[in-house]
CSV table of C-alpha atoms in Angstrom, one decimal:
chain,number,residue,atom,x,y,z
J,1,MET,CA,44.0,105.6,-7.0
J,2,ALA,CA,40.5,104.5,-8.5
J,3,GLY,CA,39.5,101.5,-10.4
J,4,THR,CA,38.3,101.7,-13.8
J,5,ASP,CA,35.1,100.8,-12.3
J,6,ASP,CA,34.1,103.9,-10.5
J,7,VAL,CA,34.0,105.4,-14.3
J,8,PRO,CA,30.8,106.1,-16.0
J,9,GLN,CA,31.9,103.8,-18.9
J,10,PRO,CA,29.8,104.4,-22.3
J,11,THR,CA,27.8,101.2,-22.7
J,12,ALA,CA,28.8,99.3,-26.2
J,13,ARG,CA,25.3,98.5,-26.7
J,14,PRO,CA,22.8,99.3,-29.2
J,15,ARG,CA,20.2,101.7,-27.7
J,16,ALA,CA,16.1,100.7,-28.7
J,17,LEU,CA,13.3,103.1,-28.1
J,18,VAL,CA,9.9,100.7,-27.1
J,19,THR,CA,6.6,103.1,-26.7
J,20,GLY,CA,4.2,101.9,-25.3
J,21,ALA,CA,6.0,100.1,-22.6
J,22,THR,CA,2.6,100.2,-21.1
J,23,GLY,CA,0.8,98.2,-22.8
J,24,TYR,CA,0.3,94.8,-23.4
J,25,ILE,CA,3.1,93.9,-26.5
J,26,GLY,CA,5.7,96.7,-25.2
J,27,GLY,CA,5.5,94.7,-21.3
J,28,ARG,CA,6.5,92.0,-23.3
J,29,LEU,CA,8.9,93.5,-25.9
J,30,VAL,CA,11.1,95.5,-22.9
J,31,PRO,CA,12.4,92.0,-21.7
J,32,GLU,CA,13.6,90.5,-24.6
J,33,LEU,CA,15.0,93.5,-25.7
J,34,LEU,CA,17.2,93.0,-22.7
J,35,ALA,CA,17.9,89.4,-23.4
J,36,ALA,CA,19.1,90.2,-27.0
J,37,GLY,CA,21.4,92.8,-25.7
J,38,TYR,CA,20.1,96.0,-26.4
J,39,ALA,CA,20.3,98.9,-23.7
J,40,VAL,CA,16.5,99.4,-23.6
J,41,ARG,CA,14.8,103.0,-23.6
J,42,ALA,CA,11.3,102.6,-22.5
J,43,LEU,CA,8.6,105.7,-22.8
J,44,ALA,CA,5.5,106.6,-21.3
J,45,ARG,CA,3.5,108.6,-20.3
J,46,THR,CA,2.7,107.9,-16.8
J,47,PRO,CA,6.6,106.5,-15.9
J,48,GLU,CA,4.9,105.1,-12.4
J,49,LYS,CA,3.1,102.4,-14.2
J,50,LEU,CA,6.7,100.6,-15.0
J,51,ARG,CA,8.4,100.6,-11.4
J,52,ASP,CA,6.8,97.2,-10.4
J,53,HIS,CA,7.9,95.3,-13.7
J,54,PRO,CA,10.5,93.4,-12.9
J,55,TRP,CA,12.9,94.6,-15.7
J,56,ALA,CA,12.2,98.3,-14.5
J,57,GLY,CA,16.4,98.8,-13.0
J,58,ARG,CA,17.4,97.9,-16.2
J,59,THR,CA,15.5,100.7,-18.3
J,60,GLU,CA,16.3,103.9,-19.0
J,61,VAL,CA,12.4,105.2,-18.7
J,62,LEU,CA,11.4,108.2,-20.2
J,63,ARG,CA,8.3,110.7,-19.0
J,64,GLY,CA,6.7,111.8,-22.6
J,65,ASP,CA,4.3,111.2,-25.5
J,66,VAL,CA,4.0,110.2,-28.9
J,67,THR,CA,1.7,113.6,-29.6
J,68,ASP,CA,4.2,115.7,-28.1
J,69,GLU,CA,7.4,116.4,-30.2
J,70,ASP,CA,10.1,118.0,-27.9
J,71,SER,CA,9.3,114.2,-25.8
J,72,ILE,CA,9.9,112.6,-29.3
J,73,ARG,CA,13.1,114.7,-30.1
J,74,THR,CA,14.3,113.5,-26.7
J,75,ALA,CA,13.6,110.1,-27.2
J,76,MET,CA,14.8,109.4,-30.0
J,77,ALA,CA,18.9,110.7,-29.1
J,78,GLY,CA,21.1,108.3,-29.6
J,79,VAL,CA,18.4,105.4,-30.9
J,80,GLU,CA,19.5,102.7,-33.0
J,81,VAL,CA,15.6,101.4,-33.4
J,82,ALA,CA,12.5,102.9,-32.2
J,83,TYR,CA,9.8,100.7,-32.1
J,84,TYR,CA,6.1,102.2,-32.2
J,85,LEU,CA,3.9,100.2,-30.0
J,86,VAL,CA,1.2,102.7,-29.4
J,87,HIS,CA,-2.7,103.8,-31.3
J,88,ALA,CA,-4.5,105.8,-30.0
J,89,LEU,CA,-8.2,103.6,-30.3
J,90,GLY,CA,-11.0,104.6,-27.3
J,91,SER,CA,-10.0,108.1,-27.5
J,92,GLY,CA,-12.9,109.3,-28.5
J,93,ARG,CA,-14.2,109.6,-31.5
J,94,ARG,CA,-11.0,112.0,-33.8
J,95,PHE,CA,-8.8,108.7,-32.4
J,96,GLU,CA,-7.2,108.6,-36.4
J,97,ASP,CA,-6.5,112.3,-36.1
J,98,THR,CA,-4.5,111.8,-33.3
J,99,ASP,CA,-3.0,108.5,-34.8
J,100,ARG,CA,-2.1,110.9,-37.9
J,101,ARG,CA,-0.3,113.4,-35.8
J,102,ALA,CA,1.7,110.7,-33.2
J,103,ALA,CA,3.1,108.9,-36.3
J,104,GLN,CA,4.3,111.9,-38.1
J,105,ILE,CA,5.9,113.2,-35.0
J,106,PHE,CA,7.5,110.0,-34.5
J,107,ALA,CA,8.0,109.9,-38.6
J,108,ARG,CA,10.1,113.3,-38.5
J,109,GLN,CA,12.2,113.3,-35.3
J,110,ALA,CA,13.7,110.0,-36.1
J,111,ARG,CA,14.6,111.3,-39.4
J,112,ALA,CA,15.5,114.1,-37.7
J,113,ALA,CA,17.9,111.5,-34.8
J,114,GLY,CA,19.5,109.4,-37.1
J,115,VAL,CA,17.5,106.2,-36.2
J,116,ARG,CA,19.2,102.3,-37.9
J,117,ARG,CA,14.9,101.2,-37.8
J,118,ILE,CA,11.4,102.1,-36.9
J,119,VAL,CA,9.2,98.4,-36.3
J,120,TYR,CA,6.2,99.1,-36.1
J,121,LEU,CA,3.5,96.7,-34.8
J,122,GLY,CA,0.1,97.3,-37.6
J,123,GLY,CA,-3.3,95.2,-38.1
J,124,LEU,CA,-3.4,92.5,-41.2
J,125,THR,CA,-5.8,94.1,-43.5
J,126,PRO,CA,-8.0,92.0,-45.9
J,127,GLU,CA,-6.8,92.3,-49.3
J,128,GLY,CA,-9.1,93.6,-52.5
J,129,ILE,CA,-11.6,95.7,-50.3
J,130,PRO,CA,-11.7,99.5,-50.5
J,131,GLU,CA,-10.6,101.5,-47.5
J,132,GLN,CA,-13.6,103.3,-47.3
J,133,GLU,CA,-15.1,99.6,-46.3
J,134,LEU,CA,-12.5,98.4,-43.7
J,135,SER,CA,-13.4,99.3,-40.3
J,136,PRO,CA,-11.9,102.6,-37.7
J,137,HIS,CA,-8.9,101.1,-36.3
J,138,LEU,CA,-7.6,98.7,-39.4
J,139,ARG,CA,-7.9,101.7,-41.3
J,140,SER,CA,-5.5,104.0,-39.0
J,141,ARG,CA,-3.2,101.0,-38.6
J,142,ALA,CA,-2.9,101.8,-42.5
J,143,GLU,CA,-2.7,104.6,-42.4
J,144,VAL,CA,0.1,105.1,-39.9
J,145,ALA,CA,2.2,101.9,-41.4
J,146,GLU,CA,1.8,104.2,-44.6
J,147,ILE,CA,3.1,107.2,-42.4
J,148,LEU,CA,6.3,106.0,-41.1
J,149,LEU,CA,7.2,104.0,-44.1
J,150,ALA,CA,7.5,107.0,-46.2
J,151,SER,CA,9.2,108.8,-43.0
J,152,GLY,CA,12.8,107.8,-45.5
J,153,VAL,CA,14.1,105.7,-42.4
J,154,PRO,CA,14.1,101.8,-42.8
J,155,THR,CA,10.5,100.4,-41.3
J,156,ALA,CA,9.4,97.2,-40.9
J,157,VAL,CA,5.6,96.5,-40.3
J,158,LEU,CA,4.5,94.1,-38.7
J,159,ARG,CA,1.0,93.1,-40.0
J,160,ALA,CA,-1.2,90.5,-37.2
J,161,ALA,CA,-5.0,89.8,-37.1
J,162,VAL,CA,-5.4,87.8,-33.9
J,163,ILE,CA,-2.6,87.7,-31.8
J,164,ILE,CA,-2.8,84.3,-28.3
J,165,GLY,CA,-1.4,85.4,-25.5
J,166,SER,CA,-2.3,84.7,-22.2
J,167,GLY,CA,-3.3,88.6,-21.0
J,168,SER,CA,-3.6,89.0,-25.2
J,169,ALA,CA,-7.6,90.6,-25.6
J,170,SER,CA,-7.8,88.1,-28.4
J,171,PHE,CA,-7.3,85.5,-26.0
J,172,GLU,CA,-9.7,86.6,-23.2
J,173,MET,CA,-12.8,87.1,-25.1
J,174,LEU,CA,-12.1,84.5,-26.4
J,175,ARG,CA,-12.1,83.0,-22.9
J,176,TYR,CA,-14.5,85.2,-21.7
J,177,LEU,CA,-16.8,83.9,-24.4
J,178,THR,CA,-15.9,80.1,-24.3
J,179,GLU,CA,-16.0,79.5,-20.2
J,180,ARG,CA,-19.1,81.5,-19.8
J,181,LEU,CA,-21.7,80.4,-22.7
J,182,PRO,CA,-22.0,76.9,-23.1
J,183,VAL,CA,-24.5,78.0,-26.3
J,184,MET,CA,-24.0,81.2,-28.0
J,185,VAL,CA,-25.9,83.5,-30.5
J,186,THR,CA,-23.4,84.8,-32.3
J,187,PRO,CA,-23.4,87.8,-35.3
J,188,SER,CA,-22.2,86.0,-38.8
J,189,TRP,CA,-18.8,87.5,-38.2
J,190,VAL,CA,-18.2,84.2,-36.6
J,191,GLY,CA,-17.5,82.2,-40.2
J,192,THR,CA,-14.5,84.7,-40.8
J,193,ARG,CA,-12.0,83.9,-41.6
J,194,ILE,CA,-8.5,84.7,-39.7
J,195,GLN,CA,-4.7,83.5,-39.4
J,196,PRO,CA,-3.7,83.6,-35.3
J,197,VAL,CA,-0.3,84.4,-34.1
J,198,ALA,CA,1.4,83.7,-30.9
J,199,VAL,CA,2.3,86.4,-28.7
J,200,ARG,CA,6.0,84.5,-28.7
J,201,ASP,CA,6.0,84.0,-32.6
J,202,VAL,CA,5.0,88.5,-32.4
J,203,LEU,CA,8.0,88.9,-29.7
J,204,ARG,CA,10.5,86.8,-32.0
J,205,TYR,CA,9.5,89.2,-34.9
J,206,LEU,CA,9.5,92.1,-33.3
J,207,VAL,CA,13.2,91.9,-32.2
J,208,GLY,CA,14.3,90.2,-35.1
J,209,CYS,CA,13.5,92.9,-37.2
J,210,ALA,CA,15.5,95.7,-35.2
J,211,ARG,CA,18.5,93.6,-37.1
J,212,LEU,CA,17.3,93.5,-40.9
J,213,PRO,CA,19.0,95.1,-43.8
J,214,ASP,CA,18.9,98.7,-44.6
J,215,GLU,CA,17.8,98.0,-47.5
J,216,VAL,CA,14.5,95.8,-46.4
J,217,SER,CA,12.2,98.6,-45.8
J,218,ARG,CA,8.4,97.1,-46.4
J,219,ALA,CA,5.6,95.9,-44.7
J,220,PHE,CA,5.7,91.4,-43.5
J,221,ASP,CA,2.0,90.2,-43.2
J,222,ILE,CA,2.5,87.5,-39.7
J,223,GLY,CA,0.9,84.5,-38.7
J,224,GLY,CA,0.5,81.0,-37.0
J,225,PRO,CA,0.3,78.6,-39.2
J,226,ASP,CA,-3.3,77.8,-38.7
J,227,ILE,CA,-7.0,79.6,-40.8
J,228,LEU,CA,-9.2,79.1,-38.7
J,229,THR,CA,-12.7,80.8,-38.7
J,230,TYR,CA,-14.1,82.5,-34.5
J,231,ARG,CA,-16.7,79.7,-34.3
J,232,ASP,CA,-13.8,77.1,-35.1
J,233,MET,CA,-10.7,79.0,-32.6
J,234,MET,CA,-14.0,79.0,-29.7
J,235,GLN,CA,-14.5,75.2,-30.5
J,236,ARG,CA,-10.9,74.5,-30.1
J,237,TYR,CA,-10.3,76.9,-27.4
J,238,ALA,CA,-13.4,74.5,-25.4
J,239,ARG,CA,-11.3,71.6,-26.2
J,240,VAL,CA,-8.3,72.7,-24.9
J,241,ALA,CA,-9.2,73.9,-22.3
J,242,GLY,CA,-11.3,70.6,-21.4
J,243,LEU,CA,-14.3,72.1,-21.3
J,244,PRO,CA,-18.2,70.6,-23.6
J,245,GLU,CA,-18.4,71.7,-26.6
J,246,ARG,CA,-20.2,74.9,-27.6
J,247,LEU,CA,-23.4,75.5,-29.5
J,248,ILE,CA,-23.1,78.6,-31.1
J,249,LEU,CA,-25.8,80.1,-33.0
J,250,PRO,CA,-25.9,82.6,-35.8
J,251,VAL,CA,-27.9,86.1,-35.7
J,252,PRO,CA,-28.1,88.0,-38.8
J,253,PRO,CA,-25.3,90.6,-39.6
J,254,GLY,CA,-27.5,93.7,-38.5
J,255,LEU,CA,-27.6,92.9,-35.2
J,256,ALA,CA,-24.1,92.3,-34.9
J,257,ARG,CA,-22.8,95.2,-33.0
J,258,PRO,CA,-20.5,98.0,-34.0
J,259,LEU,CA,-17.7,97.2,-32.0
J,260,ALA,CA,-16.7,93.8,-34.6
J,261,GLU,CA,-16.5,95.4,-37.8
J,262,SER,CA,-12.6,94.1,-37.9
J,263,LEU,CA,-14.0,91.0,-37.8
J,264,ARG,CA,-16.0,91.9,-40.9
J,265,HIS,CA,-14.2,90.4,-43.8
J,266,GLU,CA,-10.9,87.8,-44.0
J,267,VAL,CA,-8.2,88.3,-42.4
J,268,VAL,CA,-5.2,86.0,-43.4
J,269,CYS,CA,-1.6,85.9,-44.6
J,270,HIS,CA,-1.1,86.4,-47.9
J,271,GLU,CA,2.9,86.2,-47.6
J,272,HIS,CA,5.4,84.8,-45.2
J,273,ASP,CA,8.8,86.8,-46.5
J,274,ILE,CA,9.6,87.4,-42.9
J,275,ALA,CA,10.8,84.3,-42.2
J,276,ARG,CA,13.7,84.8,-44.8
J,277,TYR,CA,15.3,87.1,-42.8
J,278,VAL,CA,13.8,85.8,-39.1
J,279,PRO,CA,13.9,82.4,-40.0
J,280,ASP,CA,11.7,80.5,-37.9
J,281,PRO,CA,13.2,78.3,-34.9
J,282,ASP,CA,13.8,74.5,-34.6
J,283,PRO,CA,12.2,72.2,-33.7
J,284,PRO,CA,10.1,72.2,-36.6
J,285,GLY,CA,6.8,73.2,-36.4
J,286,HIS,CA,6.7,76.8,-35.6
J,287,PRO,CA,5.3,79.2,-36.0
J,288,ILE,CA,3.8,78.4,-32.5
J,289,ALA,CA,0.5,76.7,-34.0
J,290,PHE,CA,-2.7,77.7,-32.2
J,291,ASP,CA,-3.7,74.7,-30.3
J,292,GLU,CA,-0.5,75.0,-28.5
J,293,ALA,CA,-1.0,78.4,-28.5
J,294,LEU,CA,-4.2,78.5,-26.0
J,295,GLU,CA,-2.2,75.9,-24.0
J,296,LEU,CA,0.7,78.3,-23.8
J,297,ALA,CA,-2.0,81.2,-22.6
J,298,LEU,CA,-4.1,78.7,-20.1
J,299,ARG,CA,-0.7,77.7,-18.1
J,300,ARG,CA,0.4,80.8,-17.5
J,301,VAL,CA,-3.7,81.9,-16.8
J,302,ARG,CA,-3.8,79.3,-14.1
J,303,ASP,CA,-0.4,79.2,-12.7
J,304,ALA,CA,-1.0,83.0,-12.3
J,305,GLU,CA,2.3,84.3,-14.1
J,306,VAL,CA,0.7,86.7,-16.8
J,307,ALA,CA,3.6,89.1,-17.2
J,308,THR,CA,1.0,91.8,-19.0
J,309,HIS,CA,-3.2,92.6,-19.9
J,310,TRP,CA,-4.4,94.2,-22.8
J,311,SER,CA,-5.8,96.1,-20.0
J,312,ASN,CA,-3.1,97.4,-18.7
J,313,ALA,CA,-2.1,100.2,-21.4
J,314,ALA,CA,-4.1,103.1,-19.6
J,315,VAL,CA,-7.7,104.1,-21.4
J,316,PRO,CA,-6.7,107.7,-23.2
J,317,GLY,CA,-8.6,111.1,-21.2
J,318,ALA,CA,-8.7,108.8,-18.2
J,319,PRO,CA,-7.9,111.3,-15.4
J,320,SER,CA,-3.6,110.9,-14.0
J,321,ASP,CA,-4.3,113.3,-11.2
J,322,PRO,CA,-1.8,111.9,-8.3
J,323,LEU,CA,-4.8,111.1,-5.0
J,324,PRO,CA,-5.0,114.6,-3.4
J,325,THR,CA,-4.0,114.5,0.2
J,326,ASP,CA,-5.6,118.1,0.9
J,327,PRO,CA,-9.3,118.0,1.5
J,328,ASP,CA,-9.0,121.3,0.3
J,329,TRP,CA,-7.2,120.1,-3.0
J,330,ALA,CA,-6.9,122.7,-6.2
J,331,GLY,CA,-9.3,125.2,-3.8
J,332,GLY,CA,-12.4,122.8,-4.8
J,333,SER,CA,-14.6,119.9,-3.1
J,334,LEU,CA,-13.4,116.6,-2.7
J,335,TYR,CA,-16.0,114.9,-0.6
J,336,THR,CA,-15.0,111.8,1.7
J,337,ASP,CA,-16.7,108.6,2.8
J,338,ARG,CA,-14.3,107.0,5.4
J,339,ARG,CA,-14.5,103.4,7.6
J,340,GLU,CA,-12.4,101.6,9.9
J,341,ARG,CA,-12.9,98.4,10.7
J,342,THR,CA,-10.8,95.8,13.5
J,343,VAL,CA,-10.3,92.6,12.1
J,344,ASP,CA,-9.9,88.9,14.1
J,345,ALA,CA,-7.1,88.3,11.5
J,346,PRO,CA,-3.0,89.2,11.0
J,347,PRO,CA,-2.4,92.1,9.3
J,348,GLU,CA,-0.8,89.6,6.3
J,349,VAL,CA,-3.9,87.8,6.1
J,350,LEU,CA,-6.1,91.0,5.6
J,351,TRP,CA,-3.2,92.5,3.2
J,352,ARG,CA,-4.0,89.2,0.9
J,353,VAL,CA,-7.9,89.8,0.6
J,354,VAL,CA,-7.1,93.1,-0.3
J,355,GLU,CA,-4.8,92.8,-2.8
J,356,GLY,CA,-7.1,90.0,-4.0
J,357,ILE,CA,-10.0,92.3,-5.1
J,358,GLY,CA,-11.5,92.7,-7.8
J,359,GLY,CA,-12.1,90.1,-10.9
J,360,ASP,CA,-13.6,86.8,-9.9
J,361,ASN,CA,-13.1,88.2,-6.1
J,362,GLY,CA,-15.6,91.0,-7.0
J,363,TRP,CA,-15.8,93.9,-4.6
J,364,TYR,CA,-17.0,91.9,-1.2
J,365,SER,CA,-20.5,94.1,-1.6
J,366,LEU,CA,-24.2,93.9,-3.3
J,367,PRO,CA,-22.8,92.1,-6.1
J,368,LEU,CA,-25.9,93.4,-8.3
J,369,ALA,CA,-24.9,96.9,-8.0
J,370,TRP,CA,-21.5,96.8,-9.0
J,371,ALA,CA,-22.5,94.5,-11.8
J,372,VAL,CA,-25.5,97.2,-13.0
J,373,ARG,CA,-23.0,100.4,-11.9
J,374,GLY,CA,-20.5,98.3,-15.0
J,375,TRP,CA,-22.9,97.4,-17.1
J,376,LEU,CA,-24.3,101.7,-17.1
J,377,ASP,CA,-20.8,102.6,-17.5
J,378,ARG,CA,-20.0,100.8,-20.6
J,379,LEU,CA,-23.8,102.4,-21.6
J,380,ILE,CA,-21.8,105.5,-21.9
J,381,GLY,CA,-18.8,104.4,-23.2
J,382,GLY,CA,-17.0,103.6,-20.3
J,383,VAL,CA,-14.5,100.8,-19.6
J,384,GLY,CA,-17.0,98.8,-17.2
J,385,LEU,CA,-15.7,95.4,-15.6
J,386,ARG,CA,-14.6,93.3,-18.6
J,387,ARG,CA,-11.5,94.1,-17.9
J,388,GLY,CA,-11.0,92.3,-14.7
J,389,ARG,CA,-7.0,91.4,-13.9
J,390,ARG,CA,-4.4,90.9,-14.7
J,391,ASP,CA,-2.7,88.4,-11.8
J,392,ALA,CA,-5.2,86.9,-9.1
J,393,GLY,CA,-3.4,87.0,-6.5
J,394,ARG,CA,-1.3,90.4,-7.0
J,395,LEU,CA,-1.4,93.9,-8.0
J,396,ARG,CA,1.0,95.4,-9.9
J,397,VAL,CA,1.5,100.6,-10.1
J,398,GLY,CA,-0.4,100.9,-13.7
J,399,ASP,CA,-2.7,97.5,-13.2
J,400,SER,CA,-6.5,98.0,-14.7
J,401,LEU,CA,-8.5,97.0,-11.7
J,402,ASP,CA,-12.2,96.0,-13.7
J,403,PHE,CA,-13.0,100.0,-13.6
J,404,TRP,CA,-10.5,101.3,-11.4
J,405,ARG,CA,-6.3,101.6,-12.1
J,406,VAL,CA,-3.8,101.3,-9.5
J,407,GLU,CA,-2.1,104.4,-8.4
J,408,GLU,CA,-0.4,103.2,-5.7
J,409,VAL,CA,0.7,99.8,-4.1
J,410,GLU,CA,3.1,99.7,-0.7
J,411,PRO,CA,3.1,95.5,-0.1
J,412,GLY,CA,1.5,94.8,3.4
J,413,ARG,CA,-0.2,98.5,4.2
J,414,LEU,CA,-1.5,100.4,0.5
J,415,LEU,CA,-3.9,99.4,-2.2
J,416,ARG,CA,-4.9,103.2,-4.4
J,417,LEU,CA,-7.6,102.9,-6.7
J,418,ARG,CA,-8.3,105.3,-9.4
J,419,ALA,CA,-11.5,105.3,-11.0
J,420,GLU,CA,-11.7,105.1,-14.6
J,421,MET,CA,-15.3,104.6,-15.2
J,422,ARG,CA,-17.5,107.7,-16.8
J,423,LEU,CA,-18.0,110.4,-13.5
J,424,PRO,CA,-18.4,113.5,-13.3
J,425,GLY,CA,-15.6,114.5,-11.5
J,426,LEU,CA,-12.5,112.5,-10.2
J,427,ALA,CA,-12.2,109.1,-7.7
J,428,TRP,CA,-10.2,107.3,-6.2
J,429,LEU,CA,-10.9,104.4,-3.1
J,430,GLU,CA,-7.6,103.5,-0.6
J,431,LEU,CA,-7.8,100.6,1.0
J,432,THR,CA,-5.3,100.7,4.3
J,433,VAL,CA,-4.1,98.1,6.5
J,434,GLY,CA,-2.3,98.9,9.5
J,435,ARG,CA,-2.6,98.7,13.3
J,436,ASP,CA,-4.7,100.6,16.3
J,437,ALA,CA,-3.2,101.9,19.8
J,438,HIS,CA,-4.6,98.4,21.2
J,439,GLY,CA,-2.4,96.4,18.4
J,440,ARG,CA,-5.2,95.1,17.1
J,441,THR,CA,-5.2,94.5,13.0
J,442,LEU,CA,-7.7,97.2,11.3
J,443,TYR,CA,-8.7,97.9,8.3
J,444,GLY,CA,-9.1,101.1,6.6
J,445,GLN,CA,-10.8,102.5,3.9
J,446,ARG,CA,-11.5,105.9,2.2
J,447,ALA,CA,-13.6,106.7,-0.8
J,448,LEU,CA,-12.6,110.0,-2.4
J,449,PHE,CA,-14.8,112.1,-4.6
J,450,HIS,CA,-13.7,115.6,-6.3
J,451,PRO,CA,-16.6,117.0,-8.2
J,452,HIS,CA,-16.2,118.9,-12.2
J,453,GLY,CA,-19.0,121.2,-11.4
J,454,LEU,CA,-22.6,120.8,-10.1
J,455,THR,CA,-23.0,117.9,-12.0
J,456,GLY,CA,-20.4,116.3,-9.7
J,457,HIS,CA,-21.8,117.0,-6.4
J,458,ALA,CA,-25.5,116.6,-7.6
J,459,TYR,CA,-23.9,113.1,-8.6
J,460,TRP,CA,-22.2,112.6,-5.2
J,461,TRP,CA,-25.2,113.6,-3.5
J,462,SER,CA,-27.6,110.9,-5.3
J,463,ILE,CA,-25.4,108.3,-4.3
J,464,SER,CA,-24.7,108.4,-1.1
J,465,PRO,CA,-28.0,107.5,0.7
J,466,PHE,CA,-26.3,103.8,-0.5
J,467,HIS,CA,-23.0,104.6,0.9
J,468,ALA,CA,-23.7,102.7,4.1
J,469,ALA,CA,-24.8,99.4,2.0
J,470,VAL,CA,-22.3,99.7,-0.5
J,471,PHE,CA,-18.4,101.1,1.0
J,472,GLY,CA,-20.2,99.6,4.8
J,473,GLY,CA,-20.5,96.5,3.4
J,474,MET,CA,-17.4,96.4,1.7
J,475,ALA,CA,-14.9,97.7,4.8
J,476,ARG,CA,-17.4,94.9,7.1
J,477,ASN,CA,-16.7,91.7,4.7
J,478,ILE,CA,-13.6,92.7,3.9
J,479,ALA,CA,-12.9,92.2,7.7
J,480,ALA,CA,-14.9,89.2,7.7
J,481,ALA,CA,-13.3,87.4,4.8
J,482,ALA,CA,-10.3,87.8,6.4
J,483,ALA,CA,-11.1,86.5,9.8
J,484,ALA,CA,-12.4,83.2,8.3
J,485,GLU,CA,-8.9,83.0,6.0
J,486,HIS,CA,-7.8,82.8,9.0
J,487,ARG,CA,-9.8,80.8,11.1
J,488,SER,CA,-9.8,78.1,8.2
J,489,ARG,CA,-5.3,77.7,8.9
J,490,PRO,CA,-5.6,75.5,11.8
J,491,GLU,CA,-8.0,73.4,10.2
J,492,ARG,CA,-6.9,73.3,7.3
J,493,ALA,CA,-3.8,72.3,8.9
J,494,ALA,CA,-5.1,69.6,11.3
J,495,ARG,CA,-6.9,67.9,8.1
J,496,ALA,CA,-3.4,67.8,6.0
J,497,GLY,CA,-1.8,66.3,9.4
J,498,SER,CA,-4.6,64.1,10.2
């Protein structure tokens, strides 16, 4: 007779829905909810991006989009608490319309499904500033909060200013500016007061809000114990990181970039009511102070333990098509640049070089050309090279890698990247490690481009003269780097034994 283990048992755990699980906060919230005893359902436009997360096997993953009513209806079934952690910033000029429509769908379907609570992480808006003077980003976040609060479902809106944690956009911008520029000419907003909050506290509040009493439906300001100017934050980062004090010179406001609009106004908490419902933990001194948050983030960066990165979330509108395997894919042209080289190193050594490509390690050919390409991409509204990489030594599906996105990783064998730079077509870069017929280590490299219209064809042919230098140099230098690392191993071992 079969035991009860053979019969599927209904879960007694409350179910939480997490939208934005491929993003910075969502990717960290899922394991926290699992640890708190929730059954987690993650909604993602591209579920494959969650495949390599250590918690993926314990999570139900659904394919869907917050702008698709049917997929949200399906995702809400049986859910007790629904987390809204998405926004359309970067999807174009009408991102506010997209945010509004998505929030309305989410609110409507949560109520229809009988969801007990909605939790939303929004932005801390300055007090006393007319809505029309807010940045489009903050204005949209505030509107989404209003839509969810009016849903008829008890809703907790957490409003944060600057989130500090390894991989967060605010931390990475702070790190980039402070470490690279001993003297900075900055806009006047460096004197604006801000109340940063540690990512650990944000996650604690998010999890805690799932258990709020049903009668609580409101916004909460969340922040750490420190109120600082951006100038203070840069100087304190330099001190915590062991760097000399930075010289910061403000410039007139008219020269500040529009991207810094959200930093024009003071954003500090005007209440800490969240502590009544989600008590601060022991020992005393929490929420986490700014310097401690920096130390924790830097330790994770140095130990290569960055769980999620702000750039992990896909760029809206970026190509999501799988790699074309047929040269006549979709009846159109597919341009290919192939390179192969035998490598005087074992496959595992070559793979380490391949998996370490990009970020601080660069692209192994014409650094100036890559830098110029990144600068041009940013000039026309693309992501450029500023995203770097989440982890210095390991890649997983869905990671951003400068202006590429990791589409597939087969450890030791294949790395496939999809371009997210602005292009008149779709592009991929595929790097492989194997052996040839004689058993020698073989490096393979394939760049593919599927053009859109005449402009796409013209683009490919205009850059073709540079392929030998760019792609040929990349293959040659990757092979040389692997061989050099292999040769250095016995020398390092000999030095260590002497």
